[in-house]
XYZ file of C-alpha atoms in Angstrom:
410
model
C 99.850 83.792 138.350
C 100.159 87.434 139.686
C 98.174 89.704 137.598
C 99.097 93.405 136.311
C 97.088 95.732 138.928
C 98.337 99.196 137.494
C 98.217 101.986 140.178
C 98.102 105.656 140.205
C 101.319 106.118 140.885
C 102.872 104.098 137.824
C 102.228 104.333 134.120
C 100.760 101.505 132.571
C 103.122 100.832 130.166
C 106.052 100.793 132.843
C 103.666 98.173 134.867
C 103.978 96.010 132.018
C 107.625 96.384 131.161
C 108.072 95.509 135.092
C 105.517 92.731 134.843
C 106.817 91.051 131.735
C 110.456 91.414 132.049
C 110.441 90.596 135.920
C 109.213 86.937 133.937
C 111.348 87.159 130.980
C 114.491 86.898 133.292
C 113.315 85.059 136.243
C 115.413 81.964 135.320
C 118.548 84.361 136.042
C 118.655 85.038 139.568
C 117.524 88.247 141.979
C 120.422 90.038 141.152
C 120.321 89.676 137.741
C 116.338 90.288 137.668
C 116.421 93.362 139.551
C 119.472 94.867 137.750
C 117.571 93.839 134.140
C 114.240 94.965 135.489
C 115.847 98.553 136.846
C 116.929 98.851 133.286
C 114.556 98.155 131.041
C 111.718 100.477 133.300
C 114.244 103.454 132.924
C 114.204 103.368 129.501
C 110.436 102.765 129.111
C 110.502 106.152 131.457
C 112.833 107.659 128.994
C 110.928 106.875 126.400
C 107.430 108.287 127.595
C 109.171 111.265 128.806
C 110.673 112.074 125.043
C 107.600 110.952 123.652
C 109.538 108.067 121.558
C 105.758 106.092 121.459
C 106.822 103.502 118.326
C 110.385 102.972 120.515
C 108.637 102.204 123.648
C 106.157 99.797 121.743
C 109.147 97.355 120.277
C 110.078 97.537 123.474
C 107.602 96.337 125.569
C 106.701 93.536 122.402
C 109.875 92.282 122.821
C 108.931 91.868 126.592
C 105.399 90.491 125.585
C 107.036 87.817 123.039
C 108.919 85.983 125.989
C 106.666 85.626 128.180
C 103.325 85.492 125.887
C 103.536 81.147 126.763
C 104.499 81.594 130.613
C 101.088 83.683 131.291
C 97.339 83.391 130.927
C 94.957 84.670 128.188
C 93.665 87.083 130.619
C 97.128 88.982 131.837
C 98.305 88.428 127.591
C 95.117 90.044 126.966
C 95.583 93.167 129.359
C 100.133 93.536 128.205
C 98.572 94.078 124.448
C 95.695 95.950 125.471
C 97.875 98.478 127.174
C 100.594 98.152 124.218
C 98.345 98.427 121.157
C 96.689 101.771 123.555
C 100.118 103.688 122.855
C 99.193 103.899 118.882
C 96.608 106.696 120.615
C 99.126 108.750 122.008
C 101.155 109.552 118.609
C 100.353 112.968 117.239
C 102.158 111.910 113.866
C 100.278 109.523 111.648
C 103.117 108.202 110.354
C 104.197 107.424 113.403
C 101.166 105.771 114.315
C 100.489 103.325 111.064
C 104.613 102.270 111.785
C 103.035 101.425 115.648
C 100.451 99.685 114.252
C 102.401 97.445 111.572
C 104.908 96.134 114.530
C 102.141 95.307 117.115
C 99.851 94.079 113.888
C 103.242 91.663 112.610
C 104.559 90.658 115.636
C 101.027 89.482 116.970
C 100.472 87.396 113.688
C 103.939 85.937 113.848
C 103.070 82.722 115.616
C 99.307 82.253 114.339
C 99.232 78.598 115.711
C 99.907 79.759 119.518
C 96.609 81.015 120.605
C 95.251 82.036 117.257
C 91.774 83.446 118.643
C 93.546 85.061 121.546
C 95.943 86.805 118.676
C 92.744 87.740 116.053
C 91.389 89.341 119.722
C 93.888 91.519 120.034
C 94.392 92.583 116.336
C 90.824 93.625 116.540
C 91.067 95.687 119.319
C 94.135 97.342 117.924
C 92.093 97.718 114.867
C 89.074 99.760 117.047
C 92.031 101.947 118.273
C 93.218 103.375 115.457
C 91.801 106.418 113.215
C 94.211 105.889 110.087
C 92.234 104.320 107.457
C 94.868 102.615 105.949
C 95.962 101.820 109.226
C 92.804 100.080 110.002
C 93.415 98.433 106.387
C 97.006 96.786 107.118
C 95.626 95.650 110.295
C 92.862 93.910 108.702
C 94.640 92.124 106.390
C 97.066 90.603 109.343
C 93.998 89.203 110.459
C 93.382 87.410 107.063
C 96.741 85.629 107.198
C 96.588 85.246 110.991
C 93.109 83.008 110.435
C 94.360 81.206 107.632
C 97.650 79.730 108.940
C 95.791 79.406 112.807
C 93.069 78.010 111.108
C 90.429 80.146 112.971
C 89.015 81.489 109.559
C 85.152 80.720 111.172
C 86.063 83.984 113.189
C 86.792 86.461 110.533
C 84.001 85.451 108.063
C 81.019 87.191 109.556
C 82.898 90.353 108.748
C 83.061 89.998 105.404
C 79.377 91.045 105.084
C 80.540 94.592 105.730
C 83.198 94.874 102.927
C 81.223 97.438 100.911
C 81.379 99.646 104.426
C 85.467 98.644 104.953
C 86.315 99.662 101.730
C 84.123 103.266 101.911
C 86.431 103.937 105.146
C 89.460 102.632 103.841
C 89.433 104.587 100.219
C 92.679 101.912 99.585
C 94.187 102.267 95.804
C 92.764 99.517 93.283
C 96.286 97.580 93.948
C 94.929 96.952 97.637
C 91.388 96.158 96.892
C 92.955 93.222 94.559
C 95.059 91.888 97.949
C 91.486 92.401 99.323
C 89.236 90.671 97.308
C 91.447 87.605 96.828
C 92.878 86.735 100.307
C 88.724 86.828 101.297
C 88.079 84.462 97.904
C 90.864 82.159 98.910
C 89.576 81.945 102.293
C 86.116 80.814 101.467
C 86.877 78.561 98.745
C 87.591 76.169 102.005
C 84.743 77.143 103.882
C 82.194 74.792 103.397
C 78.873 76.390 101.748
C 80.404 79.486 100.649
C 81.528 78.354 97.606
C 78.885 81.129 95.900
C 80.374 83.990 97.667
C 83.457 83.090 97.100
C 83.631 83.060 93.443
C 81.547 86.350 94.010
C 84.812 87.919 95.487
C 87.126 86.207 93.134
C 85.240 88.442 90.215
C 85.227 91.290 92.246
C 89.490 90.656 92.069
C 89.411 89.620 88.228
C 87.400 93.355 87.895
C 90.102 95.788 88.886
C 92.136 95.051 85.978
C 90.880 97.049 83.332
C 93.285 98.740 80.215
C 96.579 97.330 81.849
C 99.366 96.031 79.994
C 100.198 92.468 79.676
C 102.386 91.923 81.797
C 100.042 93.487 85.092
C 97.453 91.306 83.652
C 99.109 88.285 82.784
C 99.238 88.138 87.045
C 95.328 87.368 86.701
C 95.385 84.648 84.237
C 95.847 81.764 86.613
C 92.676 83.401 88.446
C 90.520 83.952 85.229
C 91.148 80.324 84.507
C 90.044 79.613 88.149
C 86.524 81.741 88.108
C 85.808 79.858 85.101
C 85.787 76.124 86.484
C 84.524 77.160 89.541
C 81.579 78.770 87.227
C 81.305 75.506 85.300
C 81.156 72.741 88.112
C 78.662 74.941 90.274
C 75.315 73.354 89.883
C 73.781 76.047 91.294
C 75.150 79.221 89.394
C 73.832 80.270 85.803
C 74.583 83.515 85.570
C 77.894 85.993 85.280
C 79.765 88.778 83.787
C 83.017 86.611 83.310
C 83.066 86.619 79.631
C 83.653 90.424 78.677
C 86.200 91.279 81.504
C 89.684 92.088 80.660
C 91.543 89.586 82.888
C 89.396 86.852 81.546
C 89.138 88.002 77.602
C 93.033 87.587 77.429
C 92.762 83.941 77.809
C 90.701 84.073 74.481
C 94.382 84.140 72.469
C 96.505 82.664 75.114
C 98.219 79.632 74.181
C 97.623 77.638 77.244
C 94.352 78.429 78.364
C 92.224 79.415 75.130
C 90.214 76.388 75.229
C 89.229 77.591 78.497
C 87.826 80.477 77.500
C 86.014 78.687 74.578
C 84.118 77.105 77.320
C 83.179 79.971 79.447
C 81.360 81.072 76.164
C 79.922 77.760 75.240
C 78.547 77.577 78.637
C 77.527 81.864 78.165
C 76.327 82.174 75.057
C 75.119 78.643 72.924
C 73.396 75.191 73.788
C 74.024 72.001 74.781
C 75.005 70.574 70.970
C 77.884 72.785 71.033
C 79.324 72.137 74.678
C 78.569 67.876 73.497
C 81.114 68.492 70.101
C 83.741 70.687 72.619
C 83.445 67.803 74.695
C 84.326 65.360 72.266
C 87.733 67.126 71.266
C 88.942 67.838 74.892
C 87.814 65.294 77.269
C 91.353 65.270 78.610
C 91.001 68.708 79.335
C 87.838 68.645 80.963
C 88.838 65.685 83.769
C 92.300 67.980 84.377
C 90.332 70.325 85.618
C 87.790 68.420 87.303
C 84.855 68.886 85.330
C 82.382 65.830 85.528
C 81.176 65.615 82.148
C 77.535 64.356 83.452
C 77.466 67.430 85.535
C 78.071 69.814 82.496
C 75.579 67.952 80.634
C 72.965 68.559 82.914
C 73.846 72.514 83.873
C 74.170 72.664 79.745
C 70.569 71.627 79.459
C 69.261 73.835 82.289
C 70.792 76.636 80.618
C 70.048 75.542 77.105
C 66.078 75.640 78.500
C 66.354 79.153 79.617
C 68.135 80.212 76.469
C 65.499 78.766 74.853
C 62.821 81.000 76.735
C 64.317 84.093 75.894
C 63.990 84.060 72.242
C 60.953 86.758 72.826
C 58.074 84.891 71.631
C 57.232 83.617 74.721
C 56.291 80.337 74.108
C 58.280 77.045 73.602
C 57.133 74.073 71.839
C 58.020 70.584 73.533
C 59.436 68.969 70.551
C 62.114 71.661 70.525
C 62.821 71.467 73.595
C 63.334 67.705 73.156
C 65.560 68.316 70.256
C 67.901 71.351 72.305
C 68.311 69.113 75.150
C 68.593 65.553 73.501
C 66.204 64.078 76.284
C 63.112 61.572 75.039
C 59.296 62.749 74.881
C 58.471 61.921 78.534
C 62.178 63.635 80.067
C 60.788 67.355 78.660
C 58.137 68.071 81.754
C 60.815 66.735 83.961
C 63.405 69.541 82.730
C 61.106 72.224 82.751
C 60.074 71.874 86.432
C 64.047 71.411 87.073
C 64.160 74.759 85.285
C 61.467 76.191 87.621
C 62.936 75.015 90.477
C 66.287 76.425 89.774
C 64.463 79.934 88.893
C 65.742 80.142 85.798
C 61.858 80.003 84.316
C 58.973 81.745 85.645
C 56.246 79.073 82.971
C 53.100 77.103 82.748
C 53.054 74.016 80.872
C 50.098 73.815 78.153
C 50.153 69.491 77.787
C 46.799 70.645 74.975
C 49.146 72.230 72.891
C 52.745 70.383 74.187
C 53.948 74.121 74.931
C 55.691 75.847 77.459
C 54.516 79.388 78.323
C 57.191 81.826 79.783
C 56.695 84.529 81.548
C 59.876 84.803 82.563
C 63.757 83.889 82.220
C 67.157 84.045 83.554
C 69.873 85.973 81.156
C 72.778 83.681 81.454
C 74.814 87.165 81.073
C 73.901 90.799 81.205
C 75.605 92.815 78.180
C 74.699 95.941 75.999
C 72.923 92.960 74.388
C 70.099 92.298 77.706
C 70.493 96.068 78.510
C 69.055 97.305 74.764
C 66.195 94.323 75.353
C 65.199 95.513 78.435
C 65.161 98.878 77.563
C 62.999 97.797 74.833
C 60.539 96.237 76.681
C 60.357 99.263 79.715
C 59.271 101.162 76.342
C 56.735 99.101 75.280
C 55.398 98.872 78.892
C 55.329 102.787 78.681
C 53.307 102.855 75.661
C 50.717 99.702 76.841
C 50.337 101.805 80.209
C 49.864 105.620 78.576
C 47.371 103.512 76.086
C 45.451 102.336 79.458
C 45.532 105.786 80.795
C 44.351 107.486 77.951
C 41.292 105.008 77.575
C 40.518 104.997 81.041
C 40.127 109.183 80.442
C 38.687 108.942 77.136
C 36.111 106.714 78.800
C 35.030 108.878 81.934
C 34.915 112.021 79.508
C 32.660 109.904 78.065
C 30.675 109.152 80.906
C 30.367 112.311 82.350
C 29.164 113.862 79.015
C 26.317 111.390 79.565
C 25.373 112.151 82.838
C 25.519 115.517 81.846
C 22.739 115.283 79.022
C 20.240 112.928 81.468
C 19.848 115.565 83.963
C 18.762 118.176 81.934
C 15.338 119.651 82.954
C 12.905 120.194 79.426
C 10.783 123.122 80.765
């Protein structure tokens, strides 16, 4: 296959027309090729000369398109190089994000015909431009190219630098919803990233704030979503679910109140209570594929830690026993399950059948855990000045005395 070798004495973007539609009509004949060819280069030309840049790029994509199956990755890779280059030579911005939408559409249009090839190019359009939002649309092709080419494993690593996108972008909150869940729908199929992808999905449920019902009402079928996924992961204990907007409306919502009832069992009381919501709405529970084994034992993890922040410090083992409905010999079991799921920082005392914490996991951080902490920052304040001023009152001391022993009677 002959390869575009652009020369001095041609623009590159009238090589490419050439190249392209010299195999776009090469089924009809010399004649025909030469007369098409002629034609479409002239009004590439025409366009470069008037400076019509977004004219001359649906141009040469409707070149690229017919021939982007008759040519290798390397020549497709050098015709949208040198196309997706022209969004550079707009002075307008305008002009330049419209550039950018018909390269960034038309590449993403076929997603299952050389998907990597196609996320390739949308990232090097994406280095070209200076736009933020620009930059932004572009990006977000490249979410729905990997999903429907099924190439997702090449777009994750970026998602580590979403803080940094969204600083550049500066996209309204409207956008940063789009955002957050096309990324949270992406990794809820990704194997092992079930974590960060509920982390996302609360990042969406967090824009809406103060919005009337029908904006939020959009979020319901999301809120309901964050919530199971919070439930059936074994390994998550912790979240601010319960006092955001999108999810509070479920509280008095017809179809999903239960729902929310429990988020906050699960939040904010112990296993007894999730066992009697059980009871009443096992139905409920297997529609949403809740394993009620599974609950029972995240209940009792979280019952434990509950149980360890009650300030005193210490835990007896009967009522642990009694919180957790587990016999005598289960309770040194849970507590080292507790451990190793860092929701305890404890020592077991068998002498006294006590647990001793130094340390637990708030299942959710309110004005509540804020006011407690603030608490204890002020009593480590006063135990530290009391140190301090000891410490002092104690080397005055000393030095006084060392003072009176060398004195010379004469």
């Amino acid at each position: 296959m002959t390869s575009i070798v652009p020369t001095s004495e041609e623009d590159p973007s009238i090589s490419v027309v050439r190249f392209t539609s010299e195999l776009a009509w090469d089924d009809a004949g010399p004649e025909v090729v030469e007369s098409q060819v002629t034609e479409l280069c002239m009004e590439a030309q025409e366009f470069i000369v008037n400076g019509r840049w977004l004219d001359l790029v649906s141009l040469m994509l409707t070149s690229a398109d017919l021939v982007f199956s008759k040519v290798s990755e390397k020549d497709l890779e050098c015709i949208y190089t040198v196309i997706c280059s022209l969004v550079s030579k707009s002075e307008s911005p305008s002009e330049a994000l419209e550039m950018a939408k018909l390269i960034a559409t038309n590449v993403s249009q076929q997603p299952n015909d050389k998907p990597a090839l196609r996320l390739k190019i949308l990232f090097n359009l994406y280095n070209l431009l200076e736009n933020p939002f620009s930059r932004f649309f572009v990006y977000m092709k490249a979410l729905d190219l990997v999903v429907n080419g099924k190439v997702v494993e090449h777009i994750i690593p970026s998602f580590k630098k979403i803080d940094n996108f969204l600083k550049e972008w500066n996209i309204d909150t409207l956008h940063q919803r789009q955002l957050f869940l096309a990324i949270a729908n992406i990794l809820k199929d990704n194997k092992g990233s079930l974590k960060d992808s509920f982390n996302f999905l609360t990042k969406y449920l967090d824009t809406f704030s103060c919005e009337d019902s029908y904006v939020m009402s959009e979020a319901k079928e999301e809120a309901v979503r964050a919530i199971v996924e919070f439930v059936k992961a074994p390994g998550m204990f912790q979240c601010k679910l319960l006092d955001m907007p999108a999810v509070v409306q479920l509280e008095k919502d017809g179809k999903y109140a239960l729902v929310y009832q429990l988020l906050k069992i699960f939040l904010t009381q112990r296993l007894d209570a999730y066992l009697d919501f059980q009871a009443a709405n096992s139905t409920l529970l297997k529609s949403y594929g809740l394993v009620h084994e599974d609950c029972i034992t995240k209940m009792r993890l979280m019952s434990l830690a509950d149980l360890g922040s009650n300030g005193s410090g210490e835990i007896s083992y009967a009522l642990i026993k009694d919180t957790l409905r587990i016999a005598d010999e289960e309770v040194e079991l849970w507590v080292v399950k507790a451990i190793s799921a860092k929701l305890l920082d404890c020592k077991m005392d068998q002498m006294n059948q006590t647990v001793i914490v130094s340390r637990c996991t708030e299942r959710m951080f309110g004005m509540h855990q804020w006011e407690a902490l603030r608490s204890k920052l002020a009593a480590w304040r006063g135990n530290v000045a009391s140190v301090i001023s000891t410490i002092q009152s104690n080397k005055a001391a000393e030095d006084g005395s060392q003072a009176v022993h060398g004195l010379t009677i004469r």
